[in-house]
Every structure is written in C-alpha cells, then in structure tokens.
Short mmCIF file of C-alpha atoms in Angstrom, two decimals:
data_model
loop_
_atom_site.label_atom_id
_atom_site.label_comp_id
_atom_site.label_asym_id
_atom_site.label_seq_id
_atom_site.Cartn_x
_atom_site.Cartn_y
_atom_site.Cartn_z
CA UNK M 1 111.42 105.48 120.36
CA UNK M 2 111.91 102.25 121.73
CA UNK M 3 107.47 100.43 121.95
CA UNK M 4 108.71 96.76 123.52
CA UNK M 5 105.80 94.14 123.40
CA UNK M 6 103.82 95.91 121.88
CA UNK M 7 102.53 94.44 118.56
CA UNK M 8 101.31 95.88 115.11
CA UNK M 9 97.91 93.76 116.42
CA UNK M 10 96.92 95.82 119.28
CA UNK M 11 98.95 98.55 118.80
CA UNK M 12 95.92 101.04 119.12
CA UNK M 13 93.07 99.09 117.83
CA UNK M 14 91.81 101.46 115.34
CA UNK M 15 93.25 104.66 112.65
CA UNK M 16 96.54 106.38 113.29
CA UNK M 17 96.42 108.87 116.19
CA UNK M 18 99.06 111.48 115.43
CA UNK M 19 98.38 113.25 119.59
CA UNK M 20 98.70 109.75 120.44
CA UNK M 21 101.54 109.74 123.83
CA UNK M 22 103.92 108.08 122.01
CA UNK M 23 103.73 109.55 118.45
CA UNK M 24 104.83 112.65 120.35
CA UNK M 25 107.07 111.05 122.34
CA UNK M 26 108.54 109.74 118.30
CA UNK M 27 108.15 113.60 116.97
CA UNK M 28 109.56 114.90 120.62
CA UNK M 29 113.74 112.98 119.74
CA UNK M 30 113.14 113.32 116.25
CA UNK M 31 113.28 117.63 116.74
CA UNK M 32 116.70 118.25 117.26
CA UNK M 33 118.21 115.72 114.98
CA UNK M 34 115.47 117.14 111.57
CA UNK M 35 112.67 119.56 112.42
CA UNK M 36 110.72 118.95 109.02
CA UNK M 37 111.41 115.15 109.49
CA UNK M 38 109.56 115.24 112.90
CA UNK M 39 106.38 117.08 111.40
CA UNK M 40 106.19 113.70 109.28
CA UNK M 41 104.06 110.37 109.77
CA UNK M 42 105.34 108.16 112.08
CA UNK M 43 105.87 104.61 111.41
CA UNK M 44 106.19 101.10 113.11
CA UNK M 45 109.19 99.99 112.32
CA UNK M 46 109.12 95.74 113.17
CA UNK M 47 109.69 92.20 113.33
CA UNK M 48 109.53 89.62 110.34
CA UNK M 49 106.12 88.22 112.11
CA UNK M 50 105.12 91.53 112.83
CA UNK M 51 105.95 92.85 115.84
CA UNK M 52 107.05 96.43 116.52
CA UNK M 53 110.06 97.11 117.58
CA UNK M 54 109.48 101.08 117.55
CA UNK M 55 108.72 103.54 115.69
CA UNK M 56 109.90 107.01 113.75
CA UNK M 57 109.74 109.09 111.10
CA UNK M 58 107.86 107.34 107.81
CA UNK M 59 111.44 109.09 105.41
CA UNK M 60 114.00 107.09 107.83
CA UNK M 61 112.42 104.00 107.44
CA UNK M 62 112.68 104.15 103.17
CA UNK M 63 115.89 105.74 103.08
CA UNK M 64 117.22 102.58 105.84
CA UNK M 65 114.58 99.93 103.61
CA UNK M 66 113.47 99.67 107.59
CA UNK M 67 110.48 96.53 107.78
CA UNK M 68 108.29 98.03 109.03
CA UNK M 69 104.06 97.53 108.69
CA UNK M 70 101.73 97.72 105.25
CA UNK M 71 99.17 96.06 103.67
CA UNK M 72 98.22 95.06 100.07
CA UNK M 73 93.85 94.94 98.43
CA UNK M 74 92.39 92.99 95.39
CA UNK M 75 89.51 95.15 94.49
CA UNK M 76 86.41 92.97 93.03
CA UNK M 77 84.23 93.54 91.36
CA UNK M 78 80.13 93.43 92.56
CA UNK M 79 81.07 89.82 93.11
CA UNK M 80 83.30 88.72 96.32
CA UNK M 81 86.48 86.35 95.51
CA UNK M 82 85.52 83.52 98.30
CA UNK M 83 82.43 84.34 97.69
CA UNK M 84 82.49 82.96 93.95
CA UNK M 85 85.11 80.54 95.42
CA UNK M 86 82.11 78.71 98.20
CA UNK M 87 80.61 78.36 95.27
CA UNK M 88 82.30 76.63 92.42
CA UNK M 89 82.65 73.25 91.51
CA UNK M 90 84.64 71.77 89.11
CA UNK M 91 81.21 71.71 87.34
CA UNK M 92 79.59 74.32 87.85
CA UNK M 93 79.70 77.81 90.26
CA UNK M 94 80.72 80.65 89.76
CA UNK M 95 83.36 82.65 87.97
CA UNK M 96 86.51 84.77 89.70
CA UNK M 97 85.02 88.33 89.07
CA UNK M 98 86.05 91.07 87.37
CA UNK M 99 89.69 92.53 89.71
CA UNK M 100 91.12 95.94 89.90
CA UNK M 101 94.00 96.71 87.79
CA UNK M 102 96.05 99.87 87.53
CA UNK M 103 98.69 101.52 85.39
CA UNK M 104 101.32 104.20 87.47
CA UNK M 105 102.32 107.63 86.11
CA UNK M 106 105.49 107.74 83.80
CA UNK M 107 106.08 110.55 86.45
CA UNK M 108 106.59 107.61 90.16
CA UNK M 109 109.98 107.92 91.16
CA UNK M 110 109.79 104.39 92.08
CA UNK M 111 108.66 101.95 88.78
CA UNK M 112 106.92 104.86 86.82
CA UNK M 113 104.44 103.86 83.98
CA UNK M 114 104.96 99.22 85.33
CA UNK M 115 101.17 98.24 86.29
CA UNK M 116 100.43 96.24 89.47
CA UNK M 117 97.24 94.55 90.77
CA UNK M 118 97.44 94.83 94.27
CA UNK M 119 96.16 98.46 96.22
CA UNK M 120 98.90 98.79 98.70
CA UNK M 121 100.46 101.74 101.83
CA UNK M 122 102.03 101.90 104.97
CA UNK M 123 99.96 101.59 108.66
CA UNK M 124 101.00 104.68 110.41
CA UNK M 125 102.22 104.26 114.14
CA UNK M 126 99.64 102.38 116.23
CA UNK M 127 97.11 102.25 112.98
CA UNK M 128 94.78 98.58 113.43
CA UNK M 129 95.68 96.97 110.11
CA UNK M 130 92.44 97.13 108.65
CA UNK M 131 92.31 101.00 109.12
CA UNK M 132 94.76 100.95 107.51
CA UNK M 133 93.24 98.94 104.30
CA UNK M 134 89.85 101.06 104.74
CA UNK M 135 92.06 104.18 104.67
CA UNK M 136 94.28 103.52 101.57
CA UNK M 137 91.23 102.22 98.80
CA UNK M 138 89.49 105.65 99.70
CA UNK M 139 92.02 107.57 99.20
CA UNK M 140 93.75 106.10 96.32
CA UNK M 141 90.73 104.85 94.82
CA UNK M 142 87.78 107.00 96.29
CA UNK M 143 85.62 103.89 98.00
CA UNK M 144 84.47 104.97 100.97
CA UNK M 145 81.90 102.48 102.00
CA UNK M 146 84.54 100.26 104.19
CA UNK M 147 86.52 103.62 106.27
CA UNK M 148 82.42 104.83 106.79
CA UNK M 149 81.57 101.29 107.88
CA UNK M 150 84.98 101.37 110.11
CA UNK M 151 83.79 104.58 111.64
CA UNK M 152 80.21 104.40 112.39
CA UNK M 153 80.85 101.72 113.96
CA UNK M 154 83.82 103.64 116.70
CA UNK M 155 81.19 105.52 117.19
CA UNK M 156 78.46 103.68 118.66
CA UNK M 157 79.38 100.52 119.78
CA UNK M 158 76.00 99.93 120.59
CA UNK M 159 74.39 99.67 117.58
CA UNK M 160 72.83 96.70 117.17
CA UNK M 161 72.57 96.60 112.85
CA UNK M 162 74.73 94.78 111.01
CA UNK M 163 76.41 96.37 108.92
CA UNK M 164 77.53 94.36 105.92
CA UNK M 165 81.59 95.75 105.74
CA UNK M 166 83.29 95.51 101.85
CA UNK M 167 86.29 95.38 103.37
CA UNK M 168 87.29 92.17 104.15
CA UNK M 169 89.11 91.00 107.91
CA UNK M 170 92.90 90.45 107.80
CA UNK M 171 93.20 87.00 105.25
CA UNK M 172 96.91 86.74 105.19
CA UNK M 173 100.94 88.15 106.22
CA UNK M 174 103.67 87.80 103.94
CA UNK M 175 106.56 89.81 103.74
CA UNK M 176 108.22 91.70 100.85
CA UNK M 177 112.02 91.70 101.42
CA UNK M 178 113.51 93.77 98.39
CA UNK M 179 117.03 96.20 98.37
CA UNK M 180 114.59 99.25 98.03
CA UNK M 181 111.31 97.93 100.27
CA UNK M 182 111.22 95.35 103.45
CA UNK M 183 107.54 94.94 104.35
CA UNK M 184 105.55 92.73 106.71
CA UNK M 185 101.91 92.58 103.93
CA UNK M 186 98.80 92.21 106.18
CA UNK M 187 96.54 91.16 102.91
CA UNK M 188 92.65 92.04 102.24
CA UNK M 189 90.20 91.73 99.76
CA UNK M 190 87.63 94.80 99.19
CA UNK M 191 84.55 93.92 97.28
CA UNK M 192 83.33 96.67 94.87
CA UNK M 193 79.44 97.75 94.73
CA UNK M 194 79.39 99.07 91.50
CA UNK M 195 75.33 100.24 92.23
CA UNK M 196 76.85 101.99 95.09
CA UNK M 197 79.95 103.61 94.16
CA UNK M 198 82.55 103.70 91.01
CA UNK M 199 86.28 104.11 91.65
CA UNK M 200 88.11 107.74 90.97
CA UNK M 201 91.82 107.60 91.42
CA UNK M 202 93.98 110.64 91.39
CA UNK M 203 96.01 111.58 88.00
CA UNK M 204 99.35 112.39 89.30
CA UNK M 205 99.11 108.53 90.66
CA UNK M 206 97.36 106.84 87.85
CA UNK M 207 97.24 106.35 84.51
CA UNK M 208 95.00 104.39 83.45
CA UNK M 209 93.29 102.03 85.44
CA UNK M 210 89.90 99.67 84.94
CA UNK M 211 88.98 95.70 86.38
CA UNK M 212 89.79 92.67 84.61
CA UNK M 213 89.17 89.34 83.97
CA UNK M 214 90.28 87.29 86.66
CA UNK M 215 92.59 85.10 84.39
CA UNK M 216 93.83 88.25 82.96
CA UNK M 217 95.53 89.17 85.61
CA UNK M 218 96.79 85.77 86.51
CA UNK M 219 99.00 85.25 83.42
CA UNK M 220 99.24 88.76 82.64
CA UNK M 221 100.84 88.42 86.43
CA UNK M 222 102.93 84.76 85.37
CA UNK M 223 104.69 86.18 81.96
CA UNK M 224 105.95 89.62 84.16
CA UNK M 225 107.85 86.94 86.38
CA UNK M 226 109.03 84.87 83.59
CA UNK M 227 110.65 88.11 81.98
CA UNK M 228 111.88 89.41 85.34
CA UNK M 229 113.76 85.38 85.65
CA UNK M 230 114.62 85.81 82.04
CA UNK M 231 116.42 88.66 83.00
CA UNK M 232 118.02 87.10 85.90
CA UNK M 233 116.58 89.84 88.30
CA UNK M 234 113.31 88.73 89.55
CA UNK M 235 113.99 89.03 93.55
CA UNK M 236 111.27 86.37 94.88
CA UNK M 237 112.15 82.82 96.66
CA UNK M 238 114.48 85.16 99.29
CA UNK M 239 111.37 85.92 101.59
CA UNK M 240 107.62 84.81 100.89
CA UNK M 241 108.59 81.92 102.61
CA UNK M 242 105.82 82.30 106.49
CA UNK M 243 103.31 80.09 105.79
CA UNK M 244 105.35 76.45 105.57
CA UNK M 245 108.61 77.50 104.84
CA UNK M 246 108.08 77.09 100.35
CA UNK M 247 109.36 78.88 97.80
CA UNK M 248 106.04 79.70 95.48
CA UNK M 249 105.36 78.32 92.07
CA UNK M 250 105.26 80.79 88.75
CA UNK M 251 103.25 78.29 87.12
CA UNK M 252 101.33 80.25 84.36
CA UNK M 253 97.89 79.97 83.76
CA UNK M 254 96.04 76.52 82.60
CA UNK M 255 94.39 79.14 78.81
CA UNK M 256 96.52 80.49 76.27
CA UNK M 257 97.87 83.84 75.43
CA UNK M 258 95.38 83.64 72.25
CA UNK M 259 92.55 80.93 73.82
CA UNK M 260 92.50 84.40 76.06
CA UNK M 261 92.22 87.29 74.06
CA UNK M 262 89.60 84.72 71.89
CA UNK M 263 87.75 84.78 75.08
CA UNK M 264 87.72 88.66 76.31
CA UNK M 265 87.68 91.44 73.24
CA UNK M 266 90.00 94.52 74.70
CA UNK M 267 91.68 96.93 73.49
CA UNK M 268 94.83 96.69 75.68
CA UNK M 269 97.81 95.00 75.25
CA UNK M 270 98.02 92.96 79.23
CA UNK M 271 100.51 90.20 77.63
CA UNK M 272 102.70 92.93 78.02
CA UNK M 273 102.06 94.73 80.62
CA UNK M 274 104.91 94.49 83.46
CA UNK M 275 104.44 94.02 86.92
CA UNK M 276 105.57 95.78 90.03
CA UNK M 277 108.64 93.86 91.84
CA UNK M 278 107.16 94.48 95.35
CA UNK M 279 103.55 93.75 93.64
CA UNK M 280 104.44 90.26 91.74
CA UNK M 281 105.80 89.05 95.02
CA UNK M 282 102.94 89.36 96.86
CA UNK M 283 101.14 88.00 94.28
CA UNK M 284 103.41 84.82 94.87
CA UNK M 285 102.27 84.71 98.12
CA UNK M 286 98.62 85.81 97.42
CA UNK M 287 98.23 82.86 94.58
CA UNK M 288 99.96 80.30 97.94
CA UNK M 289 97.64 81.26 99.24
CA UNK M 290 94.53 80.58 97.93
CA UNK M 291 95.75 76.55 96.82
CA UNK M 292 95.36 75.95 99.92
#
C-alpha cells in the first residue's frame, strides 16, 4: 500500500491509530490474501533514510526481512546519561549512571537466553518514534511516566505547566542490517527515577534484569563483539555508516576484567554475557554517537 511522500517523522505525529484511513486501506488490500494477517498490526516499510515507502502487516516484514522503522533506548538509573556527560570533566564530575540490562528467556524463538542493553521495538504505521519509545518502555518494563506525559500533552495542548519527560527526544538514527532483521532505528534515553517508579517485566519475555554499572556494560558488550568476530559471525561494519561513513572501532574499555571485578562486587558473571547481535550493532552506533 504506497504512501509516497510521507516521512516517518510526520506520518502521524502521535501514537498508533488502527482506525487511520491508511491503515484500514492496507487491511482491506491484504484481506483477500490472508485474513489472519489482515487483522494484525500494520507497520511501515522504509528506505535507508527512514522515508516511508508503504505499509503492510507486520508478519510480512519479518518473513521477507523488509526494512522497517523501530526504536532503541538506553534506560539509566536516577541520573540522565547526558547530564552526567555534561557535568563531567577530566578531573571530576558525575560518573556514568547504571543502565538496565536484561536476559531473554530460554523459550524465546529468536536469540534465547542472550542479553541486551537496550529496550527496543517496532514502530506501527504512522506512529511517531517518540510514541513508540514511550509505549515500548511501558509495555516491556512497566515504566509509564513518559507515556503519561505524552498523553497529557496531547489531551491538553494549551497546558502551560512544564512537565519533565524522562524520555529524551530522538538522539540519532542508525540502520541495522542482518540476515534476519533490517531496521532503521531511532535512538532515545530514558531516565528512571527509582523514587517514583520501578521496573516490572513480563516473565515470559525476561529471565533476569538489573541496573548494571556503565563500564561493565561497555566491556561486556565489547567482549561479546570480540567473540562474534573470532567466530567469524559478527554482522558489523555493513550498514552502521549513516553518520560519516566510517566503520565503528570495537576497541574495548580501558579497565580490565580483573579491575572491574575488584571495583564492583557483583554476583553475576558479566564477562561471559553474550548479547543480541542486533543490539550490539546499535551499541556500536551508540558509542560512535557519544564520541562525537
């Protein structure tokens, strides 16, 4: 179902509307082909810049590995990541906050038992990326403050009160290309104020999750990439060149495993964590963004 001239950022400007004229039209087109798919979520297929080319039922996107829109998000504990970066200098300043890491359940169809340092999800057709991010963090982790703020602002456009949204604006965009997933990812951060809300996950989706020191996440991610490179299965350096056209260096963190284990008394074996390859591709783009 073509939607020529419609960009992902201006497709709707809000949340997903299943009764949108375009969405209904897509359903009508697919009903003769497969009535089950026609009743499912509609998503946008895009080009590498994220420009919407058309829309179709979500299962077709996965079956044929069609480039689509999605989001990635770093969830930090109590301190905004960029507040820590801006307040820091060579001699002092805030340390990087802990970020949320989770392990997928062993029953997941794709990447069972692997780890991820991001919250991620697919944007529905016409759904603004920030709404996708707010919806996903609410659904996956039970963190609803961002979604509440967006809904309040949409309901009362004349409100003068400034409400701080824990969800950032879109930071950058990168493209993930693998044999099983092709997605233009819009990146965000979410600062969880643990005095106001706490994480609750779906047991069928998540086996374990916790806030982890940032430097542990950095070294654990780098080590996971190194293992994939050693096995010859690392999918990196193929599509993450949206900004500057250069491959991202997977240089490891400055501290060693032993130094980090002495620094933090943690009861999990983070140096053996294998992360979802898609997430590691986004992690490389995230590090490149921070370095700029």
